[in-house]
Coordinates of C-alpha atoms in Angstrom, one line a residue:
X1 CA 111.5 269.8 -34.9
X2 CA 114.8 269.9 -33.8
X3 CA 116.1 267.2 -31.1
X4 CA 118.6 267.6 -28.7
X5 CA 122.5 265.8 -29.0
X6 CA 122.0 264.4 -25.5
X7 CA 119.1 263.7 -23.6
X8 CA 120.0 260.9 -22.0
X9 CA 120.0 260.3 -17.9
X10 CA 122.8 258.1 -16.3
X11 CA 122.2 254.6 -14.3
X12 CA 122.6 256.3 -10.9
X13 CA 120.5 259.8 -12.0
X14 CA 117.3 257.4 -13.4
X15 CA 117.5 255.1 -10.1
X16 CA 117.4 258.0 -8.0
X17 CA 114.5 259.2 -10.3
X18 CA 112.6 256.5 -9.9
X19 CA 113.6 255.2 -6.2
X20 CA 112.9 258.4 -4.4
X21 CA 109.9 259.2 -6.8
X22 CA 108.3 255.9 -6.0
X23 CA 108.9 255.7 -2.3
X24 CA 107.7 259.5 -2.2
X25 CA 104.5 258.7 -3.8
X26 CA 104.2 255.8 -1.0
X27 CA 104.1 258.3 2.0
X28 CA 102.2 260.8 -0.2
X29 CA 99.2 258.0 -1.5
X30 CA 98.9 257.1 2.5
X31 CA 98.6 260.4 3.0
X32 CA 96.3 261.6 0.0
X33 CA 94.1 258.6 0.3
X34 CA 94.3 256.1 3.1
X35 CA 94.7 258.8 5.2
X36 CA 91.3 260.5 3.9
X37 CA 89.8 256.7 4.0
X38 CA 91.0 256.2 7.6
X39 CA 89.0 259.7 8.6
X40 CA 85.9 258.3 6.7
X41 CA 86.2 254.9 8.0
X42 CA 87.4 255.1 11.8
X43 CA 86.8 258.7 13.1
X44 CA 83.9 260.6 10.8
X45 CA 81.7 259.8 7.2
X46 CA 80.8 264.0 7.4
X47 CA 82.5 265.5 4.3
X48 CA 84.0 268.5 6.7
X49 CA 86.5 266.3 8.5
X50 CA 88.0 265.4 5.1
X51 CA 88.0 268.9 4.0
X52 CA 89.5 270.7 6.5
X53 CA 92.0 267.8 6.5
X54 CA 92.9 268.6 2.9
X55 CA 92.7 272.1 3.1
X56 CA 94.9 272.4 5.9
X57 CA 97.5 269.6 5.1
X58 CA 97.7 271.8 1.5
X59 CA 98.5 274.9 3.4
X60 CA 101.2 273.4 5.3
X61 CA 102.9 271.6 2.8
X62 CA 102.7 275.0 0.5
X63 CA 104.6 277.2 3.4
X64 CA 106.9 274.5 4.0
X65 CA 107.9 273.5 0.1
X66 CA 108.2 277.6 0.1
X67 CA 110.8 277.5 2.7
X68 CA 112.3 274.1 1.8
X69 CA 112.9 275.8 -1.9
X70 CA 114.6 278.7 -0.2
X71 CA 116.8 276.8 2.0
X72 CA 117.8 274.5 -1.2
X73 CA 119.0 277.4 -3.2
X74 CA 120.3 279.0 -0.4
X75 CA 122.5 276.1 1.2
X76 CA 123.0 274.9 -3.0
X77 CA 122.2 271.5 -1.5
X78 CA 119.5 269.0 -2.2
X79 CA 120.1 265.7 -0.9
X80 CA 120.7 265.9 2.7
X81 CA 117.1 267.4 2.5
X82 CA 115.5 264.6 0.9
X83 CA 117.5 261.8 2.9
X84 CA 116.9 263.2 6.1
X85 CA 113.4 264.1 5.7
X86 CA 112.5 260.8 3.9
X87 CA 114.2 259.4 7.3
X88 CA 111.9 261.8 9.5
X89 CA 108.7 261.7 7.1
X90 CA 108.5 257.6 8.0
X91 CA 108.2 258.2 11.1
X92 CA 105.6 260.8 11.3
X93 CA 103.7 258.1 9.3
X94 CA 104.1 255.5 12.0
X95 CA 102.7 258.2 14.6
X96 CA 99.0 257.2 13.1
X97 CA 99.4 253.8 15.0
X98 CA 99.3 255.8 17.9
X99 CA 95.8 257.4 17.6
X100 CA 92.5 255.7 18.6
X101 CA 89.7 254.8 16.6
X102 CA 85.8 254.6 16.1
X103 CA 85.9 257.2 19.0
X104 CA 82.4 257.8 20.9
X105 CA 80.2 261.0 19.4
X106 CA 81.3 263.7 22.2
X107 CA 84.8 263.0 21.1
X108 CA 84.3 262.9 17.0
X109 CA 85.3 266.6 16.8
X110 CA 88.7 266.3 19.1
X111 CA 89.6 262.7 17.2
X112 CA 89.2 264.6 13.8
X113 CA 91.6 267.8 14.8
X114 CA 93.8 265.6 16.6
X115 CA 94.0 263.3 12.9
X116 CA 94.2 267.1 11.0
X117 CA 97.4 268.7 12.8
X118 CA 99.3 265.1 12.5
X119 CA 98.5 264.9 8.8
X120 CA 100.0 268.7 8.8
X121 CA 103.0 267.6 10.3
X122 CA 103.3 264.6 7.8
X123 CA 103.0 266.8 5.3
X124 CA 105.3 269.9 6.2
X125 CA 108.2 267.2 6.8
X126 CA 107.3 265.5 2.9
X127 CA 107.1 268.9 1.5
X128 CA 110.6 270.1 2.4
X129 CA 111.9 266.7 1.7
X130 CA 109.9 266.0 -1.6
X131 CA 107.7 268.8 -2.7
X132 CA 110.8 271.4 -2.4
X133 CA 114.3 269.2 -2.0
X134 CA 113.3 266.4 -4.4
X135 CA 112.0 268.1 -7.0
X136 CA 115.0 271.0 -7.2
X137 CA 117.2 268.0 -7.5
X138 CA 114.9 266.6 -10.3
X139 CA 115.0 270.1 -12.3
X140 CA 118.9 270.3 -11.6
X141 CA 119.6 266.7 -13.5
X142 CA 117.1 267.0 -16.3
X143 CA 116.9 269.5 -19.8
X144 CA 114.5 270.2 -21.8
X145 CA 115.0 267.1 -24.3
X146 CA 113.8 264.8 -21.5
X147 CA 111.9 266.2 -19.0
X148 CA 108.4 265.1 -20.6
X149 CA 110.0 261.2 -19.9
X150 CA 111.2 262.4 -16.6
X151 CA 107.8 263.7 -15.5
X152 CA 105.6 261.8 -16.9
X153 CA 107.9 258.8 -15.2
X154 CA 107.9 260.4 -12.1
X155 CA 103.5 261.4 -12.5
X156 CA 103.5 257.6 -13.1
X157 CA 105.1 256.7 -9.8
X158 CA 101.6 257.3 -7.7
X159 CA 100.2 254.6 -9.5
X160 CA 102.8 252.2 -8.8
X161 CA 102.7 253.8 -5.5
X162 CA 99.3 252.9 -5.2
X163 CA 99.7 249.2 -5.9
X164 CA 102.3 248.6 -3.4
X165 CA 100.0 250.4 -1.0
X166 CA 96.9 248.8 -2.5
X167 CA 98.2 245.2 -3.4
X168 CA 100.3 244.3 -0.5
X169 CA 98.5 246.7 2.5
X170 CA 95.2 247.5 1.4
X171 CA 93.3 244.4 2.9
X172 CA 94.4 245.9 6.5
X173 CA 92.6 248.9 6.2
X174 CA 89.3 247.8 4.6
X175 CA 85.5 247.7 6.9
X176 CA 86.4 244.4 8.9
X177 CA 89.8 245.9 10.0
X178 CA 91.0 245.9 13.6
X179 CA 92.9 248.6 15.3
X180 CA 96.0 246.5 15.4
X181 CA 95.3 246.5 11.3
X182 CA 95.6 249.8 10.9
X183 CA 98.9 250.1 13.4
X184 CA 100.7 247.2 11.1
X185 CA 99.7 249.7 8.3
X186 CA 100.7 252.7 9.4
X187 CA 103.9 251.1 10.7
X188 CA 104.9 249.3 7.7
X189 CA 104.7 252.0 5.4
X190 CA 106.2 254.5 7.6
X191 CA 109.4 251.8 7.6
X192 CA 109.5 251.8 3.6
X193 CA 109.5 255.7 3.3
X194 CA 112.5 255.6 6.3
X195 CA 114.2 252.9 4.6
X196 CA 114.7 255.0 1.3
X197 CA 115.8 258.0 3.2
X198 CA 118.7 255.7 4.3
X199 CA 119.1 254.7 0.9
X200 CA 118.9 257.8 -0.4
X201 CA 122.4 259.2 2.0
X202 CA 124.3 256.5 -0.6
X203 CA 122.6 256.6 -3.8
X204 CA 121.8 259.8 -4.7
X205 CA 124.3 262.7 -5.5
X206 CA 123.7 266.5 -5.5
X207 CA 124.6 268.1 -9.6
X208 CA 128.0 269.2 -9.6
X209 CA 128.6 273.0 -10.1
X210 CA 125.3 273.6 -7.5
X211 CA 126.7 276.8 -5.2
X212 CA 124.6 278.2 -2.5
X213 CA 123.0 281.5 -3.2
X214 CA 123.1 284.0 0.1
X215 CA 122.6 287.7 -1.9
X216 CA 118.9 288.5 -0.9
X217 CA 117.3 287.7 2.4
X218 CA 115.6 284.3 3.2
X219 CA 112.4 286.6 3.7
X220 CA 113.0 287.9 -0.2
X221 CA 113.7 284.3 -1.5
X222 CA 110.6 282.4 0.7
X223 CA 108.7 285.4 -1.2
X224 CA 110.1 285.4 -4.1
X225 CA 108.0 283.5 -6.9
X226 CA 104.9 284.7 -5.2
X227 CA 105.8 288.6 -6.0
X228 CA 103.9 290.2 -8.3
X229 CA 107.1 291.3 -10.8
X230 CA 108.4 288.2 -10.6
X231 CA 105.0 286.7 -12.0
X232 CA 105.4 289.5 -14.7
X233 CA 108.9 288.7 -16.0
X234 CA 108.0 285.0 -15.9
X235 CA 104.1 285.0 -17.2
X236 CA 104.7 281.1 -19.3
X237 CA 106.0 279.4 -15.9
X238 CA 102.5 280.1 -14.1
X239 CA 100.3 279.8 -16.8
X240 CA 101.7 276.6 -17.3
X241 CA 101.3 275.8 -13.7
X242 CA 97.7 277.2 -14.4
X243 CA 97.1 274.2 -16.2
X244 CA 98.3 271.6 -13.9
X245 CA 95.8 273.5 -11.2
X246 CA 92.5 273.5 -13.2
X247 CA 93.6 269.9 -14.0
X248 CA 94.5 269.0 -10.2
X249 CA 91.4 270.7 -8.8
X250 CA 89.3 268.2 -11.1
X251 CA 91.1 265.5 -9.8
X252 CA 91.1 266.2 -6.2
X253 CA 87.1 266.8 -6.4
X254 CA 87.1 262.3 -6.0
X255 CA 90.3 261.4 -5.1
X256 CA 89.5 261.7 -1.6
X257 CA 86.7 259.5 -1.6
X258 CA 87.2 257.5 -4.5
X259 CA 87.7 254.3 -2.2
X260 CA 84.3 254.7 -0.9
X261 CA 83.0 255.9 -4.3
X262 CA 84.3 252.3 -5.7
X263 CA 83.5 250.0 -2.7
X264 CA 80.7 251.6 -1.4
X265 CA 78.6 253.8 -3.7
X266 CA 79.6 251.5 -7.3
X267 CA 79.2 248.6 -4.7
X268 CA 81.8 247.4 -6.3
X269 CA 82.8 244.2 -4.4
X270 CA 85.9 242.3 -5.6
X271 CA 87.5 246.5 -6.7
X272 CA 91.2 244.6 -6.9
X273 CA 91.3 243.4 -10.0
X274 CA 89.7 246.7 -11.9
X275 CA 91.7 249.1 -10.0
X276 CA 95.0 246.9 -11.1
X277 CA 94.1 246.7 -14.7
X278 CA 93.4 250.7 -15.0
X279 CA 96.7 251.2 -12.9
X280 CA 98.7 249.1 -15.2
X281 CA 97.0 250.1 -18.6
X282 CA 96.7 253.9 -17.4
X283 CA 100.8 253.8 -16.6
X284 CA 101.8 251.7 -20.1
X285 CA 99.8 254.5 -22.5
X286 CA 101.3 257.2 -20.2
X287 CA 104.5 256.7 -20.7
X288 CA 104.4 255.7 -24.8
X289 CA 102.3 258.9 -25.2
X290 CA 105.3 261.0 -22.7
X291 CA 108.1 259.6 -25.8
X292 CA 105.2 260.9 -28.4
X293 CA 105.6 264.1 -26.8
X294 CA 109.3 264.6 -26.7
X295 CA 109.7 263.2 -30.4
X296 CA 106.8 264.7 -31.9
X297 CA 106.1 268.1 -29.5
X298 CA 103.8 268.7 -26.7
X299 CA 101.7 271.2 -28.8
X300 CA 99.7 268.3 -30.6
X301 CA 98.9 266.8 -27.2
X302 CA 97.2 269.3 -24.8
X303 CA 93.2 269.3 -26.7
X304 CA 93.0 266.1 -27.1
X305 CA 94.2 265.4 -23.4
X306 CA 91.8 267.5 -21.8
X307 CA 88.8 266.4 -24.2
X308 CA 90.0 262.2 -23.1
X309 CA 89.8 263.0 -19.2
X310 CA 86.4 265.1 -19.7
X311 CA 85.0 262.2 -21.6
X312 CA 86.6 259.4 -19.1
X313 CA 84.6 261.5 -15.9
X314 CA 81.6 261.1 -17.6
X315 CA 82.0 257.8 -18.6
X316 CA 82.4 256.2 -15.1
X317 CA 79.5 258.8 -14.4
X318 CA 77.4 256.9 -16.5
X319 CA 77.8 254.1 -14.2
X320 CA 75.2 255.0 -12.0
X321 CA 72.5 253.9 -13.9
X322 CA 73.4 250.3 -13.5
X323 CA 74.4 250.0 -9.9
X324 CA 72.5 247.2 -8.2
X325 CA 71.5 245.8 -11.6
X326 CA 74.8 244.7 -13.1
X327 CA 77.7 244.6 -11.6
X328 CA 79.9 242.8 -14.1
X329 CA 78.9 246.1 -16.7
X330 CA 79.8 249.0 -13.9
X331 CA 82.8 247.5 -13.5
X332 CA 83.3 247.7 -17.2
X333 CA 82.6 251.1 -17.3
X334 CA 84.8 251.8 -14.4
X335 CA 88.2 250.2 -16.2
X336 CA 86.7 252.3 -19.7
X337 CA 86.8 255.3 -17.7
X338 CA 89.3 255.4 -14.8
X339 CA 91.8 254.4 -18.0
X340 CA 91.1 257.5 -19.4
X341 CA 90.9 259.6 -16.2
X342 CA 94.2 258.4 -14.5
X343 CA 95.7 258.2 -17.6
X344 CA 94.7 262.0 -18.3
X345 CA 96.4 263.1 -14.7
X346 CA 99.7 261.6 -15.6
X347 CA 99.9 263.1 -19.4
X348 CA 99.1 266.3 -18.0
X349 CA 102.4 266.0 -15.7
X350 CA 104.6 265.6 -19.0
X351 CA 102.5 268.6 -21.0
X352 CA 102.7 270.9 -18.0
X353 CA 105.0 270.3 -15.3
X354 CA 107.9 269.7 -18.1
X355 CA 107.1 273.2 -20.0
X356 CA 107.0 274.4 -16.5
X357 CA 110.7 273.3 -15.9
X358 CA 111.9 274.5 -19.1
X359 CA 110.9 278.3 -18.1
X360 CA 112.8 278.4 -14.7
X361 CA 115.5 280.7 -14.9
X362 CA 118.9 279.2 -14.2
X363 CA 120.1 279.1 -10.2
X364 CA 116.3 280.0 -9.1
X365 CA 115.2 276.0 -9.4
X366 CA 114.4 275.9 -5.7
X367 CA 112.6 279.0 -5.6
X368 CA 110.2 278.8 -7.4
X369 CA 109.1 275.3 -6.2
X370 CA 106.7 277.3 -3.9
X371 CA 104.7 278.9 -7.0
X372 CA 104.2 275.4 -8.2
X373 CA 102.9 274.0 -4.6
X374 CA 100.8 277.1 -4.5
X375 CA 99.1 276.6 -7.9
X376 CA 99.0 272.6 -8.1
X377 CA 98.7 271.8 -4.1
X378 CA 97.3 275.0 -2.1
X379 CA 94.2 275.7 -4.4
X380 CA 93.5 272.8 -5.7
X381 CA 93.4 270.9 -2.6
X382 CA 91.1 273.9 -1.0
X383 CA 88.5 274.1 -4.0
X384 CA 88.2 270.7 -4.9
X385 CA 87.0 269.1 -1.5
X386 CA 84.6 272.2 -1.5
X387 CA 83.0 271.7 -4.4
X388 CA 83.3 268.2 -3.5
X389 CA 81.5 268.8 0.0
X390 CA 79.3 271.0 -1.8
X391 CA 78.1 267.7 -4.4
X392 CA 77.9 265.4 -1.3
X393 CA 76.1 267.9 0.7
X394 CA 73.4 268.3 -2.0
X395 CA 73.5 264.8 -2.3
X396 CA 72.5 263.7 1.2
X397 CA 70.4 266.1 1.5
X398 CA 68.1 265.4 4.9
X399 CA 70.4 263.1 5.8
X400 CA 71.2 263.5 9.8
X401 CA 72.9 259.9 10.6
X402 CA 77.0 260.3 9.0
X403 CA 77.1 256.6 9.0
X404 CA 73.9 256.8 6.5
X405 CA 75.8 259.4 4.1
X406 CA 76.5 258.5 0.4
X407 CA 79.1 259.4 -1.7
X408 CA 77.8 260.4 -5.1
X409 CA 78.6 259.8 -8.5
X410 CA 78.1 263.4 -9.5
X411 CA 81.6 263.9 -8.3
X412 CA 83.1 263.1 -11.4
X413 CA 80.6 265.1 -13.5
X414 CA 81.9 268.3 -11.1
X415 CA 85.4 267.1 -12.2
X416 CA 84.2 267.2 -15.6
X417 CA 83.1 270.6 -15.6
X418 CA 86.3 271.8 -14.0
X419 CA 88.2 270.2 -16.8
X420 CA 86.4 272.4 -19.3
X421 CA 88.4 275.3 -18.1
X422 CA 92.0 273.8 -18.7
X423 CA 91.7 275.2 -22.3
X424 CA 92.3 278.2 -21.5
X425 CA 95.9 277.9 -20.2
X426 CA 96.2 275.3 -22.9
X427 CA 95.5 277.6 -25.5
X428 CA 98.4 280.0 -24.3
X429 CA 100.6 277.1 -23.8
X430 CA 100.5 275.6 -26.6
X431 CA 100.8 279.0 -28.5
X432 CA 103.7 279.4 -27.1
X433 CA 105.9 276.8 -25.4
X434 CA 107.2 275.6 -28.5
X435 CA 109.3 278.0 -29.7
X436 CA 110.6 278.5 -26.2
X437 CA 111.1 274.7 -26.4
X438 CA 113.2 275.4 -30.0
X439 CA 115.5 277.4 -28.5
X440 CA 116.7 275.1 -25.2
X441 CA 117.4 272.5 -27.9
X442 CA 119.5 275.3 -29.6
X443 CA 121.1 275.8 -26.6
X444 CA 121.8 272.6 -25.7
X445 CA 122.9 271.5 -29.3
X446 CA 125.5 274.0 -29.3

């Protein structure tokens, strides 16, 4: 296989990478997780609250990364976008200090929407600034010959995300919390993502060459990766995004409660030390198997990928039948598992997110950031908590106290089954991509 001449990223273009990667994934872990754990733990335990949370926070931040895409390609700037919304996205985070907690039953259903449209506001300002401006700038800098490091890097970030969040915050959120807890969190982590917006208006730089693009209408380009002969002329882009769906619907079927699945349903009491060690170990194999990729080719990697995160979901599945009994060997199982599951969800980032880079036609980077929201964000973040409040439901069956409801651990055999279906956009994939990969190299070489 042929390599490229240059594939190396400068000092400044791999700080930027990681800086504004890992203080993205901050704002979007409190926001994916703590703030789904904050609904479950101070407003509401019913599965709806947390859907429609999801749901709508994923059709928010889908219109907004559309229009954030179009405004990057049309303006041919990216980094006053991410600095100032980094800036604004903190404080939208702080806001949650602001709302009151373990509200009385008559006022459940107001506390929940009230929780909802913030998180939708959180997450139309971390779109544009992330999802859209972030990620253009990302595409810009990168080629072909790196972009399985760069994403597989940058789908390692939520982990080190996560133990920020988790190391040095989590103890304020857990059940013996106090409002003013929750307040320091909110606040604090609101701070970090402002702080790096600020940091952001010295460090980064926009790619030289990068001219605005004002021929159609912002109507045409907000449309334009979601029109049906644009699909057409660019089928490999979304079946490659198909696969990051399938693969981001399993995921999103426990994310949301996986807290609660480890603390509460796995009982699961000093969860710490496990959730460190399949961080750290899930981030180390992720990254040698991302410089695999690029040396050897992403073709030899998508089977056995899928086939490691089917088998990892029904690992920590397997769980179950030791709960109460034997803690020290569910917790065994957990790390076993979670290593393969979380390592899964960041490989598939440098499979399919990189091959999805490499088929973006030249000056349309921003664009067709909205496609890739739509596919990996919008549908999976709609299905998965339904079929996840569909498991719970079944679960809890009879049930009629929501403090009483369990999360089960038939979640992860849902996100099993899911995962069965991510061979079919792997098959086209891997048909195809390398030959398109083969001749980016070309064109770089020469």
């Amino acid at each position: 296989m042929k390599t490229a001449k240059t594939g190396a990223l400068g000092f400044r273009v791999w700080s930027s990478i990681i800086l504004f990667g890992l203080i993205g994934q901050i704002a979007w872990v409190v926001e994916n997780m703590y703030f789904s754990r904050f609904m479950q733990n101070e407003i509401t335990r019913a599965p709806w609250a947390t859907t429609l949370m999801v749901a709508f926070s994923a059709i928010f931040a889908t219109i907004s990364t559309l229009i954030g895409g179009a405004l990057c390609d049309r303006s041919g700037k990216r980094k006053i976008f991410i600095s100032a919304g980094y800036i604004i996205w903190g404080f939208t985070i702080m806001m949650f200090a602001l709302v009151p907690m373990q509200p009385s039953k008559d006022k459940i259903v107001g506390m929940a929407i009230l929780v909802v449209v913030m998180d939708c506001v959180m997450s139309i300002i971390g779109s544009i600034s992330n999802d859209a401006a972030f990620n253009t700038w990302v595409t810009d800098v990168s080629s072909t010959a790196n972009r399985a490091r760069v994403d597989t890097v940058l789908a390692v970030m939520p982990l080190f995300a996560l133990a920020v969040v988790f190391g040095g915050f989590d103890s304020l959120t857990n059940a013996s919390a106090t409002h003013s807890d929750w307040k320091k969190f909110f606040v604090m982590l609101g701070l970090i993502t402002t702080v790096g917006g600020i940091i952001g208006l010295v460090l980064m730089k926009d790619k030289q060459g990068i001219k605005g693009n004002k021929n159609n209408s912002f109507i045409s380009d907000f449309t334009y990766s979601l029109q049906p002969k644009i699909i057409k002329q660019n089928k490999m882009l979304y079946w490659c995004l198909a696969g990051n769906m399938v693969s981001a619907i399993a995921y999103q079927i426990y994310v949301n409660y996986l807290f609660n699945l480890v603390e509460g349903t796995m009982k699961i009491k000093n969860y710490i030390i496990p959730i460190g060690i399949i961080m750290l170990v899930s981030a180390v194999l992720s990254v040698v198997v991302s410089a695999l990729m690029d040396k050897k080719g992403k073709k030899h990697f998508y089977y056995p990928t899928i086939i490691a995160g089917i088998i990892g979901c029904i690992i920590i599945w397997f769980a179950k039948f030791y709960i109460g009994e034997n803690e020290k060997l569910v917790t065994i199982i957990l790390i076993i598992g979670g290593i393969l599951v979380i390592g899964v969800s960041l490989v598939m980032a440098g499979l399919f997110t990189a091959s999805y880079r490499d088929y973006i036609p030249e000056g349309k980077e921003g664009l067709f950031q909205g496609c890739r929201m739509v596919m990996y964000v919008l549908v999976p973040m709609i299905i998965g908590p339904l079929v996840a409040q569909f498991i719970i439901n079944t679960a809890n069956r009879g049930v009629t106290d929501e403090s009483k409801i369990v999360y089960p651990m038939e979640l992860f055999l849902g996100a099993a089954f899911v995962m069965l279906f991510c061979f079919i956009p792997a098959a086209i994939v891997r048909k195809n991509q390398p030959k398109h990969h083969e001749e980016l190299l070309e064109k770089i070489n020469n």
